[in-house]
Amino acid sequence: MKRILLAAAVAASFLTPAAARAHFIFLVQKHHDGKDRVHVYFAEEAAPDNPELLKKLDGMVVKAVSAKGEAKAVDLKADENSLTSEVPAGTPFTTTTFQYGVMARNESNRYRLVYHAKSGPVLGDAAWKAVDTSKMVEVDLIAADTKDGKIELTVLWKGQPVPKSEVAAVIPGIGPKKAETDDQGKVVFEKGEPGLFSARARIIQEGKGEEGGKPYDSTRHYGTVSFSTASVSGTKELAPLTPAVTSLGGAIVGDSLYVYGGNLGSAHSYSNKGQSNTLRRLSLSGQSGWETVAEGPALQGLAVVAHGGKLYRVGGFTAKNDEGKPNDLESQASVACFDPAVGKWTDLPALPEARSSHDAAVLGDTLYVIGGWKLGGGEGDTQRGWHNTAWSLDLTAKKPEWKAVAKPPFERRALAVAAYDGKLYAIGGMQKEGGPTTKSSIFDPETNAWYEGPALVGDDGMTGFGASAFATGGKLYVSTSKGNLQRLSADGKKWEIARELPTARFFHRMLPVDDSRFVMVGGANMDSGKFEQVEIVSVTE
């Protein structure tokens, strides 16, 4: 009879250089483009890796498992970073078992490699108890939340608990951790921050055999699971924004959401036909769909704010080149006001400097513009100048004029700017030197001085790149490309994860509907592309 060795018996191999380069199959379910999808990654963790490695999974079958436990194969297609497929709405699990083949380290170490992977619903979902996925994957990991706010995983082999099995987990906000199951096959991990939790376990099955003409002495089974640790409940979808855009401006006036401009094309593809020049409006009461209410210059990388029942459009850049031609991008200094009661734009004093990839916010009656750069046009877009200035404009003045404020202690673009507690917060962005950052800087108009603020929660600068920020309900929030909503702590000394968002966007707009809700519009994700869906998300303590 074949003999099963638990992962603990060979735990040392997790620490070898070869294991450090090992890859495992992870299934991750996401909601984007108004659809539920499963993504297949072949990597060290549940995230994109070299897409060329996905070719090694040829013939793999992924099944969508319904709440009734019924499994149906889905059609996988390759995208930029994964194999992916749409799954029926509300699918709690997806699973796969894939026989990779025979591996031979040497003549005395030949083994067959089999992967078992599963994605699950949010932690605490009833499907974790109701659906028996051990019928689909021989190595099964089942998740449950504990009374003290931790995660309990149970490792099963053919439906039976596996004691003393080493489990390697990647915990959001904490990182990699390892632990060993108890006599009931259970192991407990910290929950970490809201986000994607993934884990893997290994079981070795002794027994000689042959596959594809290659002999082996044992079979190594790797089981993986991934799921969200934070609920995305409290989300409502509005009419989709079609065509979808990124790098747009947006604001709310009354019960209407307005968006202007943006990039209609693919990432890093710019042309005069690929930029929007329309002002679109959506009633937040849901009584009608999107309508075009005005036109103007084609712009992206601009800022739009609301004040006194009107919209203010600031800067941005225009692509002067035709599609397929070398980039000819030129930042603009134009500023204009749109009055919904009149239905047309009125020009205001231009910015002292042409500017794009900046952000703006209104504090009191004053409009502030911070960050960005100047694209000077010309073939290939080689003329760039980063701004180290910031400007203010009194929107109530009879003859408004731009006034310089204290120079920021940074040069950043693709940042988020928000007014909160009598101050301006400049958050994240791309630095002139040093790449993307999670840093924040605070401007106090009373003293005309800048000082350093807390960094966003995140292990890399991309968390703050293309983020969006706004205050509501007496608190300041930031929506990040990592798909979490961060909130400034009461003492202003740190950022905290408020909740996980249904979509992970950057170059989008997050705007307050009321004291407890935001609307998310526009933007994109590196994995899934641009978002058409418009979401209202709730924030809670």
Coordinates of C-alpha atoms in Angstrom, one line a residue:
M1 CA 0.0 0.0 0.0
K2 CA 1.2 3.5 -0.8
R3 CA 2.5 5.5 2.1
I4 CA 1.7 9.2 2.7
L5 CA 4.4 11.5 4.2
L6 CA 3.3 14.8 5.6
A7 CA 4.9 18.0 4.5
A8 CA 6.6 18.4 7.9
A9 CA 8.6 15.3 7.2
V10 CA 10.3 17.1 4.3
A11 CA 10.0 20.7 5.6
A12 CA 13.7 21.4 5.0
S13 CA 13.2 21.3 1.2
F14 CA 11.1 24.5 1.5
L15 CA 14.3 26.3 2.5
T16 CA 16.5 25.1 -0.3
P17 CA 17.6 27.4 -3.2
A18 CA 15.7 25.3 -5.6
A19 CA 12.5 25.8 -3.6
A20 CA 13.0 29.5 -3.5
R21 CA 12.6 29.4 -7.3
A22 CA 9.7 27.0 -7.2
H23 CA 6.4 27.9 -8.8
F24 CA 2.9 26.9 -7.8
I25 CA -0.5 27.2 -9.4
F26 CA -2.8 29.8 -7.8
L27 CA -6.3 30.6 -8.7
V28 CA -7.5 34.1 -7.8
Q29 CA -11.1 35.4 -8.4
K30 CA -11.7 39.1 -9.1
H31 CA -14.6 41.3 -10.1
H32 CA -13.8 43.7 -12.9
D33 CA -15.5 45.0 -16.0
G34 CA -18.8 44.2 -14.4
K35 CA -18.0 40.5 -14.4
D36 CA -16.6 37.8 -12.1
R37 CA -13.4 36.3 -13.4
V38 CA -10.8 33.7 -12.3
H39 CA -7.1 34.3 -13.0
V40 CA -4.5 31.5 -13.1
Y41 CA -1.0 32.4 -11.9
F42 CA 2.0 30.2 -12.0
A43 CA 4.3 31.8 -9.5
E44 CA 5.8 31.7 -6.0
E45 CA 2.7 33.5 -4.7
A46 CA -0.8 34.5 -5.8
A47 CA 0.3 37.2 -8.1
P48 CA 1.5 37.6 -11.7
D49 CA 4.9 36.3 -12.7
N50 CA 6.7 35.6 -16.0
P51 CA 3.7 35.0 -18.4
E52 CA 5.9 32.7 -20.5
L53 CA 5.7 30.1 -17.6
L54 CA 2.0 29.8 -18.2
K55 CA 2.7 27.9 -21.4
K56 CA 3.8 25.0 -19.1
L57 CA 0.1 24.7 -18.0
D58 CA -1.1 23.7 -21.4
G59 CA -4.2 21.5 -21.1
M60 CA -5.1 22.5 -17.6
V61 CA -8.8 22.5 -16.8
V62 CA -10.3 25.0 -14.3
K63 CA -13.8 24.4 -13.0
A64 CA -16.2 26.9 -11.5
V65 CA -17.9 25.4 -8.5
S66 CA -21.4 26.6 -7.7
A67 CA -23.0 27.1 -4.3
K68 CA -24.7 23.8 -4.8
G69 CA -21.3 22.1 -5.3
E70 CA -21.8 21.6 -9.0
A71 CA -18.5 21.9 -11.0
K72 CA -18.3 23.1 -14.6
A73 CA -15.2 23.6 -16.8
V74 CA -14.6 27.2 -18.0
D75 CA -12.8 28.4 -21.1
L76 CA -9.3 29.8 -20.3
K77 CA -7.6 32.4 -22.4
A78 CA -4.3 34.1 -22.0
D79 CA -4.1 37.8 -21.1
E80 CA -1.1 39.9 -20.3
N81 CA -0.2 38.2 -17.0
S82 CA -2.5 35.2 -16.5
L83 CA -4.8 32.6 -17.9
T84 CA -8.3 33.9 -17.3
S85 CA -11.9 33.1 -17.8
E86 CA -15.3 34.6 -16.9
V87 CA -17.2 32.6 -14.3
P88 CA -20.9 32.8 -13.4
A89 CA -21.8 35.7 -11.1
G90 CA -21.5 34.7 -7.4
T91 CA -19.3 31.6 -8.1
P92 CA -17.9 30.8 -4.6
F93 CA -15.0 28.5 -5.7
T94 CA -12.9 27.6 -8.7
T95 CA -10.6 24.5 -8.7
T96 CA -8.1 22.7 -10.8
T97 CA -5.9 19.6 -10.6
F98 CA -2.9 19.5 -12.9
Q99 CA -0.4 16.7 -13.4
Y100 CA 2.8 18.6 -14.2
G101 CA 5.0 15.6 -15.0
V102 CA 8.0 13.8 -13.7
M103 CA 10.9 15.8 -12.2
A104 CA 14.4 14.3 -11.8
R105 CA 16.9 16.0 -9.6
N106 CA 19.1 12.9 -9.9
E107 CA 18.7 9.2 -10.4
S108 CA 17.8 8.7 -6.7
N109 CA 15.4 11.7 -6.6
R110 CA 12.7 11.3 -9.2
Y111 CA 9.2 12.4 -8.4
R112 CA 5.9 13.1 -10.1
L113 CA 4.5 16.6 -9.5
V114 CA 0.8 17.3 -9.1
Y115 CA -0.8 20.7 -8.4
H116 CA -4.2 21.2 -6.7
A117 CA -5.4 24.8 -6.6
K118 CA -8.5 26.5 -5.3
S119 CA -9.9 30.0 -5.0
G120 CA -12.5 30.7 -2.4
P121 CA -15.0 33.4 -1.4
V122 CA -14.4 36.1 1.2
L123 CA -13.4 34.8 4.6
G124 CA -16.4 34.0 6.7
D125 CA -18.7 33.2 3.7
A126 CA -21.2 30.4 4.3
A127 CA -19.9 28.5 1.3
W128 CA -16.7 27.5 3.2
K129 CA -18.9 25.2 5.2
A130 CA -21.6 24.4 2.7
V131 CA -19.6 23.3 -0.3
D132 CA -17.3 20.2 -0.1
T133 CA -14.4 21.0 -2.4
S134 CA -12.4 18.0 -1.3
K135 CA -14.3 16.1 -4.0
M136 CA -12.6 18.3 -6.6
V137 CA -9.0 18.7 -5.2
E138 CA -7.2 15.9 -3.2
V139 CA -5.2 18.4 -1.3
D140 CA -7.7 20.9 0.0
L141 CA -7.3 23.9 2.3
I142 CA -10.4 25.2 4.0
A143 CA -10.5 28.6 5.7
A144 CA -12.5 29.9 8.6
D145 CA -12.4 33.0 10.8
T146 CA -11.8 32.6 14.5
K147 CA -13.5 34.4 17.4
D148 CA -10.4 36.4 18.1
G149 CA -10.1 37.7 14.5
K150 CA -7.6 35.2 13.1
I151 CA -7.6 32.8 10.2
E152 CA -7.9 29.0 10.7
L153 CA -6.9 26.7 7.9
T154 CA -7.7 23.0 7.8
V155 CA -5.5 20.9 5.5
L156 CA -7.2 17.8 4.0
W157 CA -5.9 14.9 2.0
K158 CA -8.8 13.1 0.2
G159 CA -11.2 14.6 2.7
Q160 CA -9.2 13.6 5.8
P161 CA -7.3 16.1 8.1
V162 CA -3.5 16.1 7.8
P163 CA -1.6 16.5 11.1
K164 CA 1.9 18.0 11.3
S165 CA 1.7 19.5 7.8
E166 CA 3.7 22.6 7.1
V167 CA 1.7 25.4 5.6
A168 CA 3.3 28.4 4.0
A169 CA 1.0 31.5 3.8
V170 CA 1.3 35.0 2.4
I171 CA -0.6 37.4 4.7
P172 CA -1.7 40.8 3.4
G173 CA 0.2 43.5 5.1
I174 CA 2.5 41.0 7.0
G175 CA 4.1 38.9 4.3
P176 CA 5.2 35.2 4.2
K177 CA 4.7 33.0 7.3
K178 CA 4.9 29.3 8.0
A179 CA 3.2 27.1 10.6
E180 CA 2.4 23.5 11.2
T181 CA -1.0 21.9 11.5
D182 CA -2.1 20.3 14.8
D183 CA -3.5 16.8 15.3
Q184 CA -6.8 17.9 13.7
G185 CA -5.0 19.3 10.6
K186 CA -5.6 22.9 11.7
V187 CA -3.3 25.8 11.7
V188 CA -3.9 29.5 12.7
F189 CA -2.5 32.6 11.1
E190 CA -2.9 36.3 11.8
K191 CA -5.5 37.9 9.4
G192 CA -3.3 40.9 8.5
E193 CA -4.8 43.7 6.6
P194 CA -7.8 43.5 4.3
G195 CA -6.6 41.9 1.1
L196 CA -5.7 38.7 -0.7
F197 CA -4.6 35.8 1.6
S198 CA -3.0 32.8 0.0
A199 CA -1.4 29.6 1.3
R200 CA 0.0 26.3 0.2
A201 CA 0.6 22.9 1.7
R202 CA 2.5 19.8 0.5
I203 CA 2.0 16.1 0.8
I204 CA 4.4 13.4 -0.4
Q205 CA 2.9 10.1 -1.6
E206 CA 5.4 7.3 -1.6
G207 CA 5.1 4.7 -4.4
K208 CA 6.8 4.0 -7.7
G209 CA 5.2 4.5 -11.0
E210 CA 5.7 5.8 -14.5
E211 CA 4.2 8.7 -16.4
G212 CA 4.9 9.7 -20.0
G213 CA 7.6 7.0 -20.2
K214 CA 9.4 8.4 -17.2
P215 CA 9.7 6.4 -13.9
Y216 CA 9.2 8.1 -10.5
D217 CA 9.7 7.0 -6.9
S218 CA 7.1 9.3 -5.2
T219 CA 4.5 11.9 -6.0
R220 CA 4.6 15.4 -4.6
H221 CA 1.2 17.0 -4.2
Y222 CA 1.0 20.8 -3.7
G223 CA -2.3 22.3 -2.7
T224 CA -3.0 26.1 -2.7
V225 CA -5.8 28.4 -1.8
S226 CA -6.5 32.1 -2.1
F227 CA -9.3 34.3 -0.8
S228 CA -10.1 37.8 0.4
T229 CA -9.9 38.6 4.1
A230 CA -12.3 41.6 3.9
S231 CA -15.8 41.8 2.8
V232 CA -16.7 44.0 -0.2
S233 CA -20.3 44.2 0.9
G234 CA -21.9 47.6 0.8
T235 CA -21.2 48.1 -2.9
K236 CA -23.7 49.3 -5.5
E237 CA -23.1 49.5 -9.2
L238 CA -24.4 52.4 -11.3
A239 CA -24.7 52.8 -15.0
P240 CA -21.3 51.8 -16.6
L241 CA -19.1 54.6 -18.1
T242 CA -18.8 53.7 -21.8
P243 CA -16.4 54.2 -23.3
A244 CA -14.1 53.6 -20.4
V245 CA -11.4 56.2 -19.6
T246 CA -8.4 56.7 -17.4
S247 CA -6.6 59.8 -16.3
L248 CA -9.9 61.7 -16.2
G249 CA -11.2 64.5 -14.1
G250 CA -14.3 64.1 -12.0
A251 CA -16.5 65.9 -9.4
I252 CA -20.0 65.8 -7.9
V253 CA -22.4 68.8 -8.1
G254 CA -25.8 68.3 -6.4
D255 CA -26.9 64.7 -7.1
S256 CA -24.9 64.4 -10.3
L257 CA -21.6 62.9 -11.1
Y258 CA -19.5 64.6 -13.8
V259 CA -16.5 63.3 -15.6
Y260 CA -14.4 65.1 -18.2
G261 CA -11.7 64.1 -20.6
G262 CA -9.4 61.1 -20.2
N263 CA -7.5 58.5 -22.2
L264 CA -9.7 56.3 -24.3
G265 CA -6.9 54.2 -25.7
S266 CA -4.7 51.5 -24.2
A267 CA -2.0 52.1 -21.7
H268 CA 0.9 54.4 -22.9
S269 CA -0.9 54.9 -26.2
Y270 CA -1.7 58.5 -27.0
S271 CA -3.3 60.2 -30.0
N272 CA -5.7 63.0 -30.8
K273 CA -8.4 60.4 -31.4
G274 CA -7.6 58.6 -28.2
Q275 CA -8.5 61.5 -25.9
S276 CA -12.0 62.5 -24.7
N277 CA -13.2 66.0 -25.0
T278 CA -16.6 65.6 -23.5
L279 CA -18.2 66.4 -20.1
R280 CA -20.5 63.5 -19.2
R281 CA -23.0 63.5 -16.4
L282 CA -24.7 60.7 -14.4
S283 CA -27.6 61.1 -11.9
L284 CA -26.6 59.4 -8.7
S285 CA -30.3 58.7 -8.0
G286 CA -30.1 56.3 -10.9
Q287 CA -33.0 57.7 -12.8
S288 CA -31.1 57.9 -16.1
G289 CA -27.8 56.8 -17.7
W290 CA -24.8 58.9 -18.8
E291 CA -25.4 62.0 -20.9
T292 CA -23.0 64.3 -22.7
V293 CA -23.7 67.9 -21.5
A294 CA -20.8 69.8 -23.0
E295 CA -17.6 69.6 -25.0
G296 CA -14.2 71.2 -24.8
P297 CA -10.5 70.6 -25.5
A298 CA -9.3 67.0 -25.6
L299 CA -7.4 66.5 -22.3
Q300 CA -6.1 63.9 -20.0
G301 CA -4.0 64.1 -16.8
L302 CA -6.2 67.0 -15.7
A303 CA -8.0 68.0 -12.5
V304 CA -11.6 68.8 -12.0
V305 CA -13.1 70.1 -8.7
A306 CA -16.5 71.4 -7.6
H307 CA -17.3 74.6 -5.6
G308 CA -20.4 76.6 -5.2
G309 CA -22.5 74.4 -7.5
K310 CA -20.0 74.7 -10.4
L311 CA -17.2 72.7 -11.9
Y312 CA -13.6 73.9 -12.4
R313 CA -11.3 72.3 -15.0
V314 CA -7.6 72.7 -14.5
G315 CA -4.7 71.9 -16.9
G316 CA -4.0 68.5 -18.5
F317 CA -2.2 67.5 -21.6
T318 CA -3.3 67.2 -25.3
A319 CA -2.0 64.6 -27.7
K320 CA -1.4 66.4 -31.0
N321 CA -0.2 63.4 -32.9
D322 CA -2.3 61.1 -35.0
E323 CA -2.8 57.5 -34.0
G324 CA 0.3 55.4 -34.7
K325 CA 2.6 58.4 -35.0
P326 CA 5.3 59.5 -32.5
N327 CA 3.9 61.1 -29.4
D328 CA 3.5 64.8 -29.5
L329 CA 2.1 65.6 -26.1
E330 CA 1.7 69.2 -24.8
S331 CA 0.6 70.2 -21.3
Q332 CA -2.0 72.9 -21.1
A333 CA -2.4 75.9 -18.8
S334 CA -6.1 76.4 -19.5
V335 CA -8.6 76.8 -16.7
A336 CA -12.4 76.9 -17.1
C337 CA -15.6 76.9 -15.1
F338 CA -18.8 75.0 -16.1
D339 CA -22.1 76.2 -14.6
P340 CA -24.7 73.4 -14.9
A341 CA -27.5 76.0 -14.8
V342 CA -26.1 77.7 -17.9
G343 CA -24.6 74.6 -19.6
K344 CA -21.4 76.1 -21.0
W345 CA -17.7 76.7 -20.1
T346 CA -16.3 80.1 -19.1
D347 CA -12.6 80.7 -19.3
L348 CA -10.7 81.7 -16.1
P349 CA -7.1 83.0 -15.7
A350 CA -4.7 80.4 -17.1
L351 CA -2.2 78.7 -14.8
P352 CA 1.1 80.5 -14.6
E353 CA 2.7 77.2 -16.0
A354 CA 1.3 74.6 -18.3
R355 CA 0.8 71.5 -16.2
S356 CA -0.5 67.9 -16.3
S357 CA -0.4 64.8 -14.2
H358 CA -1.2 67.0 -11.2
D359 CA -4.1 67.2 -8.8
A360 CA -6.2 69.9 -7.2
A361 CA -8.5 70.4 -4.2
V362 CA -10.6 73.2 -2.8
L363 CA -10.1 74.4 0.8
G364 CA -12.7 76.9 1.9
D365 CA -13.1 79.1 -1.2
T366 CA -9.6 78.6 -2.5
L367 CA -8.5 76.2 -5.3
Y368 CA -5.1 74.7 -4.9
V369 CA -3.0 73.0 -7.6
I370 CA -0.1 70.8 -6.6
G371 CA 2.4 68.5 -8.4
G372 CA 2.6 67.5 -12.0
W373 CA 5.0 68.2 -14.9
K374 CA 5.1 70.1 -18.2
L375 CA 5.2 68.2 -21.4
G376 CA 6.6 70.5 -24.0
G377 CA 5.4 68.7 -27.1
G378 CA 7.7 67.7 -29.9
E379 CA 8.3 64.4 -31.6
G380 CA 8.6 61.5 -29.1
D381 CA 7.7 63.7 -26.1
T382 CA 11.3 64.4 -25.1
Q383 CA 10.7 67.8 -23.5
R384 CA 9.6 67.4 -19.9
G385 CA 9.9 69.6 -16.9
W386 CA 8.9 68.6 -13.4
H387 CA 7.1 71.2 -11.3
N388 CA 8.3 72.2 -7.8
T389 CA 5.6 74.9 -7.5
A390 CA 2.1 75.1 -6.1
W391 CA -0.6 77.7 -6.8
S392 CA -3.8 79.0 -5.3
L393 CA -6.9 80.8 -6.8
D394 CA -9.6 82.5 -4.8
L395 CA -12.8 81.4 -6.5
T396 CA -14.9 84.2 -4.9
A397 CA -12.7 87.0 -6.0
K398 CA -14.1 89.4 -8.6
K399 CA -10.9 89.3 -10.5
P400 CA -9.3 86.0 -9.5
E401 CA -5.6 85.6 -10.0
W402 CA -3.2 82.8 -9.3
K403 CA -0.9 83.2 -6.3
A404 CA 2.2 81.1 -5.5
V405 CA 2.2 79.3 -2.2
A406 CA 5.3 77.8 -0.5
K407 CA 7.2 75.5 -2.8
P408 CA 6.5 71.8 -2.1
P409 CA 9.5 69.9 -0.8
F410 CA 9.1 67.3 -3.6
E411 CA 8.6 67.0 -7.3
R412 CA 5.9 64.4 -8.0
R413 CA 3.3 63.6 -10.6
A414 CA 0.4 61.1 -10.6
L415 CA -0.3 62.1 -7.0
A416 CA -3.5 62.6 -5.1
V417 CA -4.4 65.9 -3.4
A418 CA -7.1 66.4 -0.8
A419 CA -8.3 69.0 1.6
Y420 CA -8.8 67.9 5.2
D421 CA -8.9 69.5 8.6
G422 CA -7.9 72.9 7.2
K423 CA -4.8 71.6 5.4
L424 CA -3.9 70.1 2.0
Y425 CA -2.5 66.6 1.7
A426 CA -0.3 65.6 -1.2
I427 CA -0.2 61.8 -1.3
G428 CA 1.8 59.3 -3.2
G429 CA 2.7 59.7 -6.9
M430 CA 5.8 59.2 -9.0
Q431 CA 8.9 61.0 -7.9
K432 CA 11.2 62.8 -10.3
E433 CA 13.9 60.6 -8.8
G434 CA 13.2 57.4 -6.9
G435 CA 10.2 56.0 -8.6
P436 CA 6.7 55.7 -7.2
T437 CA 6.2 56.5 -3.5
T438 CA 3.8 56.1 -0.6
K439 CA 5.0 59.3 1.0
S440 CA 2.6 62.1 2.0
S441 CA 3.2 65.8 2.5
I442 CA 1.0 68.3 4.3
F443 CA 0.5 72.0 3.5
D444 CA -0.8 74.4 6.1
P445 CA -2.2 77.6 4.5
E446 CA -2.2 79.4 7.8
T447 CA 1.6 79.2 8.1
N448 CA 2.3 78.8 4.4
A449 CA 4.5 75.8 5.2
W450 CA 4.9 72.2 4.3
Y451 CA 5.7 69.3 6.6
E452 CA 6.0 65.5 6.2
G453 CA 3.0 63.3 6.7
P454 CA 2.7 59.6 7.3
A455 CA 3.3 57.1 4.5
L456 CA 0.5 54.9 3.1
V457 CA 0.3 51.3 4.2
G458 CA 2.0 49.2 1.5
D459 CA 5.2 47.4 0.8
D460 CA 6.0 49.2 -2.5
G461 CA 5.5 52.6 -4.0
M462 CA 2.9 51.5 -6.5
T463 CA 0.4 51.7 -3.7
G464 CA 0.4 55.5 -4.0
F465 CA 0.8 55.7 -7.8
G466 CA -2.3 57.1 -9.5
A467 CA -4.3 57.0 -6.2
S468 CA -7.3 59.2 -5.5
A469 CA -8.1 61.0 -2.2
F470 CA -11.0 62.8 -0.6
A471 CA -12.4 63.6 2.8
T472 CA -15.9 62.7 4.0
G473 CA -17.6 62.2 7.3
G474 CA -14.8 64.0 9.1
K475 CA -12.1 61.6 7.9
L476 CA -9.6 61.5 5.0
Y477 CA -9.5 58.5 2.7
V478 CA -7.3 57.3 -0.1
S479 CA -8.2 54.7 -2.8
T480 CA -5.1 52.8 -4.0
S481 CA -4.1 50.7 -6.9
K482 CA -3.8 47.7 -4.5
G483 CA -7.6 47.7 -4.1
N484 CA -7.8 48.9 -0.5
L485 CA -9.3 52.0 0.9
Q486 CA -7.0 53.7 3.5
R487 CA -8.0 56.1 6.2
L488 CA -5.9 58.6 8.1
S489 CA -5.9 57.8 11.8
A490 CA -7.6 60.1 14.3
D491 CA -4.2 61.4 15.5
G492 CA -3.0 61.9 11.9
K493 CA 0.1 59.8 12.5
K494 CA -0.6 56.8 10.3
W495 CA -2.8 55.4 7.6
E496 CA -5.1 52.4 8.4
I497 CA -6.9 50.0 6.0
A498 CA -10.6 50.9 6.2
R499 CA -11.8 48.2 3.8
E500 CA -11.1 46.3 0.7
L501 CA -12.5 47.7 -2.5
P502 CA -14.4 45.7 -5.2
T503 CA -12.0 46.9 -7.9
A504 CA -8.3 47.8 -7.6
R505 CA -7.9 51.0 -9.7
F506 CA -5.4 53.6 -10.5
F507 CA -5.7 56.9 -12.5
H508 CA -9.4 57.0 -11.4
R509 CA -11.5 59.3 -9.3
M510 CA -13.0 58.6 -5.9
L511 CA -15.6 61.2 -4.9
P512 CA -17.8 61.5 -1.8
V513 CA -21.5 60.9 -2.3
D514 CA -22.3 61.6 1.4
D515 CA -20.7 61.2 4.8
S516 CA -20.4 57.4 4.5
R517 CA -20.2 56.6 0.7
F518 CA -17.8 57.2 -2.2
V519 CA -18.3 56.7 -5.9
M520 CA -15.5 55.1 -7.9
V521 CA -15.3 56.0 -11.5
G522 CA -12.8 55.5 -14.4
G523 CA -9.3 54.2 -14.1
A524 CA -7.7 50.9 -14.9
N525 CA -5.9 47.9 -13.5
M526 CA -2.6 46.4 -14.9
D527 CA -4.2 43.0 -15.0
S528 CA -7.7 43.8 -16.4
G529 CA -7.4 47.1 -18.2
K530 CA -9.9 49.9 -18.0
F531 CA -13.0 49.9 -15.8
E532 CA -16.4 50.7 -17.2
Q533 CA -18.3 49.9 -14.0
V534 CA -19.1 52.8 -11.7
E535 CA -19.4 51.8 -8.0
I536 CA -20.7 53.3 -4.8
V537 CA -18.9 51.9 -1.9
S538 CA -19.7 52.4 1.8
V539 CA -17.2 53.2 4.5
T540 CA -17.6 52.1 8.1
E541 CA -15.7 52.4 11.3

